[in-house]
Amino acid sequence: MANRRDSRIEPSFEGPPRAKSSAGFSVSEEDRVVPSSRKTSAKRQSAKKSSRRGRGKSRRGLFGVLGRLVYWCFVLAIWGGIATAGIVVYYGAKMPAATTWAIPDRAPNIRIVSVDGQLLANRGMSGGEAVGLHEMSAYIPEAVIAIEDRRFYSHLGIDPIGLSRAMVANVLGGRFSQGGSTLTQQLAKNLFLTPDRTLERKVQEVLLALWLEHKHTKDQILEMYLNRVYFGSGAYGVEAASRRYFGKSARDVTLPEAALLAGLLKAPSRLSPARDPKAAERRSQLVLAAMRDEGKISAKDLTTAMSAPATRVASYWTGSENYVADTIMEELPELIGDVRGDIIVDTTVDLTLQKLAEQSIRRLIDGSGKKLNASQGVLVSIDNSGAVRAMVGGYDYSTSQFDRASEARRQPGSAFKPFVYMAALEAGRTPDSVRNDAPIKIGKWTPTNYGGKYFGKVTLATALAKSLNSVAAQLTMEVGPDAVIEAAHRMGIQTDLTANTSIALGTSEVTPLELTSAYVPFANGGYRPEVHFIRRVTTAGGKVLYANNGGGAPRVVKPEVVGMMNSMMTGTVEIGTARKAAFAWPAAGKTGTSQNSRDAWFIGYTANLTTGVWFGNDDGSPMKKVTGGALPAQAWHEFMVAAHEGVPVRPLPGTWRSTPADTIVQDEIPSNTAQPAPVPSASVGQSAPSAQKASPARAARPAETVDAGGFGMPGGDGTTASIKHPVPPGDVGGPVKKRQTSILDILTGG
């Protein structure tokens, strides 16, 4: 019985042994307070099962997300393709029927003529004939393909790989640095389209590229491209470029020369060896490396070409008018876009004056250049409307096409001082204000006069006429360098200038063209016109593509300030440093000489023309004591005498009458300057004696207001940009306080 009862009571599975108490009854493990290991084990097994189910769900969730991502990418790709097709159809429908498309016979010719219709230069295919692909040097097409379109012979007109690579590079670089256009696309753009960067033009370019690939063979496309593409310096096509740079046919071009030509295609104007030989050479070496990577040349060929770079010869174009022609070719794309037919460019240049300017520069260098170590000269002449009448960019265009007039930046020396004096006049000084010309120290800088001579108390008029450095530095300290820079930029200086006291002596570099243009407001009554070379551009059939109608020129100087400045700068020609420039017309201006006579300037003007002259050396080597009053003043005199022959004499604009010395008010003189004394009449280069006779007050100069009607300048004082500056203390001996630059200044360009 006990056995049967036990069999009914005991479970069928083997459980843990029971524990018996001392009282004789048993206690199961479930009755204990501490959980049994069996229960813990069960929980662990349950947790493992839950974990496996979670991982399964996680895997299924991840694949689900990826699946949905692939699905939506596929959907977007379909819709993107539909949208792209729609855009192509839309813009393609706006194009003429493909049956009407035809290849132009040749690249256009650009005829550049003077103001009276005389030929200045031809640019375009007139420089050379079309050359067959198999006639030209084999290095030329190989070099172009290696650097511009290495998959040219394998793509169908567009290169998805190259386009993707360019897009990635542009995105990573944060700017547009690479283009994905093939040679076929570039040819299509040059033949049929404008340079506008629009979606419509890009779609049309692709369609035209596909059409070209369908209609013509690869060799035909490459031949058309090479005979039409622009290589800089007015050369269109490989034949014109080969003769332009090497004096030989494209049939005879060597490997280094071919690499140089191919390198120009990225930026023909900027990389032209006529403009920047070093940049052109660096680019040509990249082309040679690309040719080696593509297996076009051997390692030996690469080494030989690197060690024997392309040699350039003098251009077969001669005459300084070609400096003007090159400048015009740089400006044309901005005015009319790509040239797609023969055009005529009417310029502002007077060929007679151009020849006079060239003859004057060359005669002086031929006669005195070797003795004075002066090898280069520049002359720029601008009328009151901003039209450039003559521009000589160097001694000889045929040996150096670098335009020093518009591209060479040199220190102007004292030719920058008019902007210092102009700022001082606008701050309340007058030509009769007196300063003590004596040695001064500004911080660690001690400006000295030319020859180390000082003249004591002088008026500003005398100080400017005799180009006294001490007085110019004092005025810069009084009004502040920022005021001087503001005045210079307002007048037409475009270069960034350094705001320090030495700016008074012209230590910041400028180009002859911009410095000359900044004097034009003195000659025309206070207006700053736009400097320009092109009057009109027309097609061969007479259709006007561009016309310069003058437009308004803002007033940048008040009439009374113009009158005072003209009165003072007249003294430079009459009694000052530019007496060699004087001729029968009322004239004014300023000489300039940089340290050790590295640069010599004279910028002068009449009421008819403003002309600037510079002499120096390309390598910056000093000349032998050449000053602005020597060669530059002589060249200016020769040119201006011939330019004004037969022209009725006109006085300079503005009026100002000198105030007797005994009526000058004390407020115009800094507090640390003594009462004005009689102005010494010593000449530059002489020491100032202890007692000198007073020079008489300067008589009033006849003057008139320029008639602005001829070139649309606004009248009245309402548009003046002149700024009044407070008169600071005249403590010129103290240290210069440096302006602290904040992060806000950096962000805002301040």
XYZ file of C-alpha atoms in Angstrom:
750
model
C 0.000 0.000 0.000
C 2.698 2.280 0.908
C 4.396 1.491 -2.373
C 1.285 2.103 -4.425
C 0.583 5.360 -2.584
C 4.140 6.446 -3.120
C 3.872 5.652 -6.806
C 0.798 7.798 -7.116
C 2.308 10.638 -5.189
C 5.770 10.696 -6.798
C 5.963 12.357 -10.241
C 6.905 10.269 -13.215
C 10.106 12.347 -13.934
C 13.169 12.266 -11.842
C 13.289 15.374 -9.703
C 15.712 16.536 -7.109
C 15.826 14.584 -3.878
C 13.551 15.694 -1.130
C 14.822 16.839 2.205
C 13.176 15.592 5.339
C 12.743 17.535 8.485
C 13.317 16.290 11.944
C 9.523 16.123 12.422
C 9.242 13.531 9.756
C 7.621 15.483 6.906
C 9.320 16.424 3.643
C 9.934 19.904 2.081
C 10.228 20.351 -1.673
C 12.723 22.651 -3.365
C 9.852 24.877 -4.515
C 9.009 25.575 -0.878
C 12.424 27.062 -0.207
C 12.977 30.843 -0.045
C 16.065 30.689 -2.283
C 15.123 29.849 -5.931
C 16.297 26.581 -7.224
C 18.919 26.200 -9.936
C 16.298 24.500 -12.094
C 14.217 27.673 -12.235
C 17.265 29.816 -13.059
C 18.250 27.462 -15.837
C 14.780 27.682 -17.317
C 14.921 31.443 -17.361
C 18.268 31.375 -19.096
C 16.941 29.082 -21.777
C 13.962 31.391 -22.260
C 16.260 34.397 -22.574
C 18.385 32.632 -25.202
C 15.314 31.834 -27.226
C 14.171 35.489 -26.990
C 17.630 36.680 -28.039
C 17.607 34.402 -31.076
C 14.160 35.651 -32.020
C 15.394 39.294 -31.563
C 18.407 38.737 -33.768
C 16.220 37.187 -36.386
C 13.896 40.135 -36.315
C 16.910 42.505 -36.427
C 18.270 40.764 -39.486
C 14.916 40.827 -41.159
C 14.560 44.564 -40.243
C 18.003 45.450 -41.669
C 17.349 43.639 -44.918
C 13.977 45.305 -45.033
C 15.503 48.773 -44.744
C 18.080 47.970 -47.413
C 15.405 46.574 -49.615
C 13.270 49.649 -49.251
C 16.329 51.841 -49.933
C 17.131 49.924 -53.112
C 13.504 50.101 -54.150
C 13.243 53.867 -53.709
C 16.599 54.449 -55.369
C 15.316 52.458 -58.300
C 12.109 54.503 -58.338
C 14.035 57.773 -58.135
C 16.368 56.634 -60.901
C 13.372 55.922 -63.132
C 11.830 59.301 -62.413
C 15.225 60.994 -62.793
C 15.631 59.356 -66.176
C 12.141 60.484 -67.182
C 12.892 64.039 -66.011
C 16.229 64.068 -67.860
C 14.569 62.794 -71.005
C 11.933 65.480 -70.655
C 14.544 68.216 -70.302
C 16.450 66.909 -73.300
C 13.289 66.766 -75.395
C 12.216 70.233 -74.262
C 15.492 71.988 -75.018
C 16.142 69.842 -78.063
C 12.795 70.927 -79.516
C 13.950 74.547 -79.283
C 16.906 73.831 -81.564
C 16.722 73.989 -85.362
C 16.129 70.747 -87.193
C 19.221 68.554 -87.345
C 19.002 68.516 -91.139
C 19.909 72.208 -91.121
C 23.031 71.847 -89.000
C 26.286 72.491 -90.832
C 29.926 72.969 -89.907
C 31.290 76.496 -90.477
C 33.971 76.655 -93.123
C 36.607 78.276 -90.882
C 37.153 80.142 -87.655
C 36.306 83.856 -87.776
C 38.685 86.704 -88.371
C 38.789 89.667 -85.994
C 39.745 92.948 -87.621
C 40.899 95.526 -85.074
C 40.957 99.099 -86.342
C 41.940 102.483 -84.933
C 39.591 105.358 -84.179
C 39.975 106.590 -87.774
C 39.533 103.153 -89.375
C 43.191 102.204 -89.894
C 44.130 98.561 -89.340
C 45.799 97.887 -85.993
C 45.881 94.096 -86.182
C 44.150 90.984 -87.450
C 43.397 88.192 -85.068
C 41.984 84.766 -85.762
C 42.670 82.314 -88.571
C 44.472 84.958 -90.586
C 47.503 83.869 -88.612
C 47.642 80.492 -90.335
C 45.890 78.080 -92.665
C 43.970 74.941 -91.726
C 46.231 71.889 -91.458
C 45.115 68.283 -91.934
C 45.399 65.943 -88.956
C 47.925 63.749 -90.753
C 49.877 66.777 -92.009
C 50.581 68.312 -88.617
C 53.129 66.950 -86.187
C 51.843 63.714 -84.647
C 52.828 65.019 -81.223
C 50.080 67.671 -81.305
C 46.973 65.426 -81.356
C 48.624 62.968 -78.970
C 49.386 65.715 -76.459
C 45.897 67.208 -76.700
C 44.163 63.846 -76.212
C 46.421 62.924 -73.274
C 45.660 66.080 -71.300
C 42.144 66.987 -72.470
C 40.236 63.781 -73.343
C 42.131 60.511 -72.877
C 39.076 58.382 -73.814
C 38.397 60.375 -76.983
C 38.555 57.385 -79.306
C 36.316 55.189 -77.109
C 33.384 57.387 -76.046
C 30.354 58.413 -78.125
C 30.741 62.159 -77.721
C 30.130 62.346 -73.976
C 32.276 60.670 -71.333
C 30.294 59.524 -68.257
C 33.481 58.424 -66.489
C 35.219 61.738 -67.026
C 32.064 63.632 -66.081
C 31.682 61.657 -62.844
C 35.346 62.188 -61.984
C 35.016 65.947 -62.533
C 31.843 66.115 -60.429
C 33.499 64.295 -57.528
C 36.582 66.522 -57.719
C 34.457 69.671 -57.795
C 32.323 68.547 -54.846
C 35.337 67.547 -52.751
C 37.168 70.730 -53.651
C 34.173 72.942 -52.949
C 34.615 74.843 -56.197
C 34.463 74.374 -59.967
C 37.995 73.204 -60.736
C 37.492 70.514 -63.400
C 35.266 70.151 -66.411
C 33.892 66.942 -67.811
C 33.447 68.092 -71.396
C 34.954 65.970 -74.153
C 36.770 67.368 -77.163
C 33.596 66.734 -79.160
C 31.551 68.787 -76.696
C 34.115 71.583 -76.764
C 34.003 71.607 -80.547
C 30.199 71.726 -80.475
C 30.285 74.673 -78.097
C 32.866 76.570 -80.155
C 31.030 75.931 -83.416
C 27.430 76.581 -82.447
C 26.879 77.833 -78.901
C 27.547 80.745 -76.574
C 29.759 80.381 -73.478
C 26.813 80.833 -71.095
C 26.801 78.265 -68.283
C 23.141 77.352 -68.432
C 21.280 74.056 -68.408
C 19.872 74.758 -71.854
C 23.308 75.318 -73.371
C 24.692 72.180 -71.725
C 21.832 70.030 -73.066
C 22.269 71.482 -76.536
C 26.008 70.883 -76.298
C 25.421 67.186 -75.559
C 22.951 66.822 -78.435
C 25.322 68.534 -80.844
C 28.204 66.351 -79.661
C 26.176 63.214 -80.364
C 25.275 64.622 -83.792
C 28.931 65.350 -84.571
C 29.920 61.822 -83.590
C 27.175 60.464 -85.851
C 28.073 62.602 -88.853
C 31.874 62.628 -88.668
C 34.721 60.297 -87.841
C 36.900 60.759 -84.787
C 39.797 62.003 -86.894
C 37.583 64.552 -88.624
C 36.302 65.847 -85.282
C 39.821 66.120 -83.884
C 41.043 67.915 -87.001
C 38.197 70.439 -86.862
C 38.879 71.034 -83.188
C 42.615 71.625 -83.593
C 42.103 74.034 -86.475
C 39.560 76.163 -84.607
C 40.428 76.193 -80.905
C 41.921 79.332 -79.303
C 45.553 79.085 -78.146
C 45.907 82.562 -76.640
C 47.556 85.779 -77.846
C 45.101 86.035 -80.741
C 46.028 82.672 -82.300
C 43.180 80.412 -83.456
C 44.171 76.946 -84.647
C 47.435 75.033 -84.374
C 48.974 76.608 -87.463
C 48.444 80.162 -86.226
C 49.627 79.201 -82.739
C 52.733 77.415 -84.026
C 53.765 80.414 -86.052
C 52.786 82.772 -83.251
C 54.924 81.083 -80.591
C 57.618 79.155 -82.463
C 57.910 80.814 -85.872
C 57.285 77.531 -87.661
C 54.478 75.482 -89.184
C 52.452 73.012 -87.142
C 54.005 70.351 -89.398
C 57.398 70.919 -87.767
C 56.431 71.179 -84.094
C 58.592 69.178 -81.680
C 57.432 67.221 -78.622
C 58.140 70.011 -76.071
C 56.413 72.524 -78.349
C 53.388 70.278 -78.801
C 53.134 69.891 -75.019
C 53.201 73.659 -74.593
C 50.421 74.105 -77.162
C 48.255 71.418 -75.545
C 48.777 72.986 -72.140
C 47.364 76.300 -73.333
C 43.881 74.855 -73.907
C 42.969 74.934 -70.206
C 43.369 78.726 -69.972
C 44.786 80.146 -73.222
C 44.978 83.749 -72.082
C 46.361 83.137 -68.598
C 48.837 80.417 -69.628
C 50.044 82.070 -72.809
C 53.858 82.086 -72.891
C 53.617 85.652 -74.133
C 52.067 86.562 -70.795
C 53.510 84.086 -68.295
C 56.305 81.861 -69.695
C 56.872 80.097 -66.369
C 53.216 79.114 -65.984
C 53.156 77.868 -69.583
C 56.264 75.767 -68.978
C 54.860 74.237 -65.781
C 51.665 73.305 -67.610
C 53.586 71.769 -70.509
C 55.420 69.490 -68.076
C 52.062 68.203 -66.806
C 51.133 67.435 -70.405
C 54.361 65.485 -70.934
C 53.699 63.461 -67.775
C 50.168 62.676 -68.992
C 51.539 61.538 -72.354
C 53.937 59.199 -70.555
C 51.111 57.792 -68.404
C 49.071 57.106 -71.541
C 51.994 55.403 -73.249
C 52.258 58.026 -75.993
C 55.936 58.630 -75.318
C 58.722 56.645 -73.684
C 60.553 57.462 -70.481
C 63.520 58.535 -72.585
C 61.327 60.898 -74.631
C 59.982 62.377 -71.396
C 63.442 63.000 -69.990
C 64.673 64.559 -73.221
C 61.633 66.828 -73.513
C 61.899 67.924 -69.879
C 65.548 68.859 -70.313
C 64.960 70.708 -73.594
C 61.837 72.851 -73.146
C 60.102 74.619 -76.015
C 61.957 77.649 -77.340
C 59.978 80.680 -78.399
C 60.971 83.060 -81.136
C 60.038 86.662 -81.686
C 56.544 87.063 -82.999
C 56.099 87.915 -86.629
C 53.678 90.577 -85.408
C 55.527 93.823 -84.790
C 54.509 97.258 -83.564
C 53.309 98.472 -80.165
C 49.699 98.491 -81.395
C 49.737 94.740 -80.814
C 49.787 95.398 -77.065
C 46.427 97.075 -77.597
C 45.200 94.216 -79.789
C 46.104 91.634 -77.136
C 44.244 93.607 -74.476
C 41.184 93.837 -76.713
C 41.236 90.089 -77.346
C 41.155 89.584 -73.578
C 38.093 91.823 -73.218
C 36.048 90.572 -76.184
C 34.637 87.371 -74.613
C 33.107 89.391 -71.768
C 31.476 91.809 -74.211
C 30.122 89.546 -76.954
C 30.856 85.954 -75.891
C 32.462 83.571 -78.353
C 33.254 85.005 -81.771
C 31.354 82.931 -84.359
C 31.792 85.045 -87.466
C 34.030 87.731 -88.931
C 33.824 90.888 -86.831
C 35.268 94.408 -86.800
C 36.407 95.999 -83.542
C 36.481 99.803 -83.576
C 38.903 100.947 -80.891
C 39.576 104.245 -79.140
C 43.249 104.182 -80.134
C 44.634 106.857 -82.425
C 47.237 105.055 -84.557
C 49.152 108.289 -85.168
C 49.481 108.914 -81.427
C 50.337 105.243 -80.914
C 53.257 105.504 -83.334
C 54.397 108.775 -81.730
C 54.415 107.136 -78.306
C 56.349 104.113 -79.554
C 58.923 106.267 -81.312
C 59.474 108.403 -78.225
C 60.041 105.409 -75.925
C 62.354 103.632 -78.364
C 64.355 106.741 -79.241
C 65.163 107.503 -75.603
C 66.119 103.895 -74.806
C 68.206 103.599 -77.961
C 69.999 106.873 -77.160
C 70.447 106.638 -73.386
C 69.263 103.223 -72.266
C 72.630 101.496 -72.246
C 74.376 104.380 -70.505
C 71.630 104.701 -67.873
C 70.842 100.968 -67.607
C 67.235 101.476 -68.727
C 65.833 98.757 -70.995
C 62.049 99.162 -70.876
C 59.534 101.954 -71.149
C 55.767 102.368 -71.005
C 53.451 105.139 -72.158
C 49.671 105.341 -71.622
C 47.503 108.233 -72.781
C 43.811 108.596 -71.842
C 41.333 111.322 -72.731
C 38.769 112.861 -70.369
C 36.100 110.303 -71.283
C 38.301 107.377 -70.254
C 39.127 106.365 -73.837
C 42.676 105.049 -74.209
C 44.279 106.930 -77.113
C 47.675 105.211 -77.009
C 49.297 102.415 -75.019
C 52.867 101.191 -75.405
C 53.512 98.139 -73.228
C 57.275 97.848 -73.738
C 60.287 98.644 -75.865
C 59.649 96.041 -78.592
C 56.567 93.839 -78.975
C 58.327 91.444 -81.330
C 60.801 90.420 -78.628
C 58.522 90.638 -75.589
C 54.737 90.466 -75.709
C 54.381 91.041 -71.960
C 52.235 94.148 -71.512
C 53.918 96.194 -68.811
C 51.289 98.931 -69.094
C 48.405 96.823 -67.795
C 50.131 93.886 -66.081
C 53.420 95.003 -64.515
C 53.023 96.252 -60.931
C 55.754 98.640 -59.826
C 56.276 101.098 -56.980
C 55.036 104.575 -58.054
C 57.268 106.494 -55.656
C 56.307 110.149 -55.342
C 53.834 109.833 -58.212
C 51.472 108.545 -55.501
C 51.726 111.763 -53.448
C 48.810 113.603 -55.127
C 46.429 111.239 -53.298
C 48.111 112.155 -49.995
C 47.699 115.861 -50.663
C 44.149 115.376 -51.928
C 43.206 113.638 -48.661
C 44.831 116.506 -46.731
C 42.869 119.135 -48.702
C 39.634 117.257 -48.087
C 40.506 117.288 -44.373
C 40.685 121.075 -44.366
C 44.204 121.991 -45.475
C 44.911 124.313 -48.395
C 47.885 124.759 -50.736
C 48.942 127.683 -48.494
C 49.074 125.543 -45.337
C 52.611 125.487 -43.938
C 54.649 122.539 -42.708
C 58.186 122.362 -41.427
C 60.335 120.359 -43.840
C 62.837 118.813 -41.485
C 64.063 115.342 -40.507
C 61.338 113.442 -38.662
C 60.979 109.988 -37.155
C 57.751 107.990 -37.287
C 58.142 104.921 -35.125
C 61.241 103.196 -36.507
C 60.886 104.869 -39.899
C 62.800 108.021 -40.819
C 61.735 109.357 -44.239
C 64.380 111.460 -45.948
C 64.193 113.890 -48.829
C 65.909 113.206 -52.130
C 69.548 114.180 -51.686
C 69.094 114.582 -47.917
C 68.241 118.294 -48.211
C 65.547 120.089 -46.174
C 63.972 123.539 -46.640
C 62.380 124.491 -43.353
C 58.897 125.995 -43.390
C 57.196 125.517 -46.766
C 53.657 125.642 -48.088
C 51.996 122.445 -49.249
C 52.109 123.809 -52.800
C 55.889 124.123 -52.648
C 56.270 120.782 -50.882
C 54.376 118.964 -53.628
C 56.127 120.818 -56.443
C 59.526 119.903 -54.999
C 58.367 116.429 -53.894
C 59.471 116.745 -50.264
C 59.145 113.362 -48.568
C 59.128 114.748 -45.042
C 56.003 116.834 -45.624
C 54.167 113.986 -47.396
C 54.852 111.692 -44.430
C 53.606 114.354 -41.990
C 50.363 114.751 -43.942
C 49.837 110.993 -44.001
C 50.203 110.904 -40.217
C 47.747 113.787 -39.861
C 44.929 112.344 -41.983
C 45.780 108.657 -41.518
C 46.866 106.056 -44.130
C 43.275 104.799 -44.472
C 42.120 108.217 -45.694
C 44.909 108.231 -48.291
C 43.973 104.744 -49.501
C 40.300 105.715 -49.688
C 41.168 108.741 -51.830
C 43.355 106.659 -54.171
C 40.699 103.980 -54.659
C 38.044 106.615 -55.219
C 40.161 108.138 -57.981
C 40.666 104.839 -59.815
C 43.459 102.816 -58.188
C 42.246 99.205 -58.145
C 45.150 97.426 -56.480
C 44.922 96.609 -52.775
C 47.117 99.088 -50.908
C 48.933 98.557 -47.606
C 47.776 100.903 -44.848
C 51.061 102.173 -43.450
C 52.683 105.569 -43.242
C 55.226 104.748 -45.950
C 52.371 104.707 -48.459
C 53.014 108.460 -48.666
C 56.152 107.655 -50.673
C 54.461 105.175 -53.021
C 55.594 101.842 -51.593
C 52.479 99.922 -52.710
C 52.770 98.623 -56.282
C 50.394 99.675 -59.080
C 50.244 99.317 -62.867
C 50.968 102.251 -65.194
C 47.471 101.986 -66.679
C 45.646 102.291 -63.357
C 47.926 105.038 -62.024
C 47.431 107.089 -65.186
C 43.665 106.563 -65.089
C 43.599 107.772 -61.462
C 44.898 111.189 -62.611
C 42.082 111.613 -65.155
C 39.649 113.186 -62.616
C 42.170 115.990 -62.070
C 42.087 116.707 -65.818
C 38.318 116.521 -66.390
C 37.033 118.389 -63.360
C 36.556 115.647 -60.788
C 34.840 112.760 -62.605
C 36.024 109.165 -62.851
C 35.035 107.656 -66.216
C 35.352 103.989 -67.136
C 38.662 103.338 -68.870
C 38.019 101.536 -72.160
C 39.655 100.502 -75.445
C 36.611 99.392 -77.485
C 34.059 101.760 -78.995
C 32.003 99.332 -81.033
C 31.955 95.742 -82.294
C 30.117 94.896 -85.507
C 29.760 91.918 -87.804
C 31.115 92.004 -91.341
C 27.556 92.794 -92.435
C 27.311 95.827 -90.144
C 25.221 94.390 -87.303
C 26.207 96.027 -84.000
C 27.152 93.452 -81.369
C 28.420 95.925 -78.771
C 28.609 99.691 -78.432
C 30.139 101.821 -75.689
C 27.743 104.717 -75.277
C 29.745 106.468 -72.605
C 27.271 106.474 -69.760
C 27.552 108.474 -66.586
C 30.794 108.955 -64.702
C 30.522 109.627 -60.949
C 31.968 112.743 -59.414
C 34.727 111.683 -57.045
C 36.356 115.016 -56.194
C 34.779 118.368 -55.342
C 35.472 121.180 -57.823
C 37.291 123.284 -55.213
C 39.626 120.388 -54.386
C 40.284 119.833 -58.106
C 41.185 123.508 -58.430
C 43.623 123.380 -55.532
C 45.240 120.140 -56.734
C 45.663 121.482 -60.269
C 47.177 124.669 -58.911
C 49.713 122.711 -56.853
C 50.602 120.180 -59.554
C 51.056 122.946 -62.097
C 53.965 123.983 -59.931
C 55.614 120.584 -60.562
C 55.907 121.473 -64.252
C 56.663 125.183 -63.805
C 59.125 125.280 -60.882
C 59.370 121.708 -59.606
C 60.797 118.349 -60.585
C 59.199 118.098 -64.051
C 60.373 121.295 -65.698
C 61.538 119.282 -68.735
C 57.899 118.397 -69.429
C 56.696 121.983 -69.864
C 55.319 123.064 -73.232
C 52.890 125.620 -74.641
C 49.798 124.184 -72.906
C 48.785 124.603 -69.245
C 49.925 121.294 -67.757
C 50.234 119.666 -64.358
C 51.470 116.366 -62.989
C 53.809 114.579 -60.640
C 57.133 112.791 -60.951
C 58.016 109.627 -59.073
C 61.210 107.679 -58.431
C 61.361 104.471 -56.413
C 64.310 103.401 -54.257
C 67.663 103.251 -56.065
C 65.980 104.467 -59.279
C 64.378 101.100 -59.994
C 61.324 102.913 -61.345
C 61.022 106.394 -62.816
C 57.597 107.953 -63.511
C 55.917 111.068 -64.727
C 52.125 111.255 -64.802
C 50.981 114.538 -66.295
C 47.923 116.023 -67.920
C 46.372 118.886 -69.784
C 42.671 119.613 -70.217
C 42.919 117.396 -73.312
C 44.912 114.277 -72.368
C 46.307 112.490 -69.311
C 49.544 110.656 -70.072
C 51.677 108.435 -67.872
C 55.267 107.348 -68.601
C 57.406 104.747 -66.825
C 61.017 103.654 -67.345
C 62.837 100.764 -65.679
C 63.970 97.159 -66.088
C 61.967 93.943 -66.044
C 64.262 92.367 -63.460
C 63.957 95.351 -61.112
C 67.632 96.269 -61.379
C 68.425 99.921 -60.577
C 68.943 102.499 -63.274
C 71.804 104.969 -63.011
C 70.263 107.928 -61.175
C 67.285 108.148 -63.531
C 64.471 110.177 -61.957
C 60.946 110.959 -63.049
C 62.093 114.379 -64.173
C 64.565 112.873 -66.659
C 63.608 110.197 -69.233
C 59.886 110.055 -68.311
C 59.444 113.820 -68.469
C 61.296 113.954 -71.804
C 59.150 111.203 -73.344
C 56.007 112.877 -72.014
C 57.078 116.214 -73.513
C 57.764 114.737 -76.967
C 54.467 112.881 -77.064
C 52.277 115.692 -75.723
C 53.770 118.342 -78.008
C 52.937 116.201 -81.051
C 49.523 115.183 -79.682
C 48.457 118.803 -79.102
C 49.659 120.169 -82.398
C 46.843 122.196 -83.956
C 44.532 121.692 -80.957
C 43.153 124.929 -79.401
C 44.696 125.638 -76.010
C 42.448 125.036 -72.994
C 43.135 125.840 -69.336
C 42.971 123.226 -66.618
C 39.639 122.869 -64.766
C 38.932 124.429 -61.396
C 39.921 127.743 -59.850
C 41.842 128.580 -56.728
C 43.505 131.791 -55.589
C 46.472 131.765 -53.245
C 46.025 133.504 -49.891
C 48.822 135.866 -48.759
C 51.054 134.255 -46.181
C 50.184 136.737 -43.414
C 46.469 135.821 -43.529
C 46.822 132.057 -43.091
C 44.864 130.985 -40.033
C 46.612 129.157 -37.209
C 43.983 126.350 -37.166
C 45.374 124.961 -40.419
C 48.701 124.191 -38.784
C 49.266 121.342 -36.303
C 49.711 122.400 -32.700
C 53.394 121.445 -32.617
C 54.246 123.546 -35.697
C 55.494 127.108 -35.323
C 53.841 130.127 -36.874
C 54.285 130.220 -40.649
C 57.393 131.934 -41.850
C 58.288 133.156 -45.337
C 58.492 130.198 -47.703
C 62.067 129.486 -48.832
C 62.675 129.521 -52.560
C 65.554 127.032 -52.588
C 65.669 124.473 -55.371
C 65.737 120.729 -54.872
C 69.225 119.516 -54.106
C 70.375 122.720 -52.384
C 70.778 123.106 -48.643
C 68.502 125.530 -46.831
C 70.378 128.614 -45.592
C 69.619 130.010 -42.165
C 67.892 133.090 -43.591
C 66.194 133.296 -46.960
C 64.030 135.725 -48.774
C 60.343 134.991 -48.785
C 58.917 133.799 -52.067
C 56.006 135.846 -53.353
C 52.494 134.438 -53.093
C 51.534 132.520 -56.210
C 49.205 134.317 -58.532
C 45.763 132.973 -59.286
C 45.760 130.576 -62.228
C 43.214 130.986 -64.992
C 40.969 127.980 -65.172
C 37.584 126.852 -66.342
C 35.092 124.109 -65.637
C 35.246 121.180 -68.041
C 32.193 120.756 -70.244
C 30.996 117.305 -69.225
C 28.375 117.084 -71.924
C 30.730 115.336 -74.294
C 30.864 112.164 -72.267
C 27.777 112.170 -70.077
C 29.213 113.197 -66.731
C 26.711 114.341 -64.083
C 27.063 117.862 -62.772
C 26.445 119.490 -59.418
C 27.719 118.710 -55.975
C 24.926 116.329 -55.100
C 26.799 113.316 -56.433
C 30.165 114.125 -54.902
C 31.995 111.327 -53.163
C 34.423 113.637 -51.357
C 34.742 113.004 -47.633
C 35.557 115.533 -44.895
C 38.119 114.329 -42.383
C 38.752 115.862 -38.942
C 42.095 117.586 -38.445
C 44.132 115.402 -36.045
C 46.949 116.654 -33.809
C 50.198 117.146 -35.650
C 52.228 114.801 -33.444
C 54.299 113.301 -36.234
C 57.123 112.170 -33.964
C 55.150 109.574 -32.033
C 54.887 105.879 -32.777
C 52.324 104.616 -35.229
C 49.462 102.831 -33.476
C 48.703 99.500 -35.091
C 45.072 98.765 -35.689
C 43.940 95.522 -34.076
C 42.248 93.172 -36.526
C 39.192 91.359 -35.194
C 37.548 88.215 -36.497
C 34.676 90.409 -37.695
C 37.126 92.373 -39.845
C 38.348 89.135 -41.414
C 34.855 87.851 -42.121
C 33.625 91.144 -43.567
C 36.805 91.941 -45.478
C 37.447 94.989 -43.289
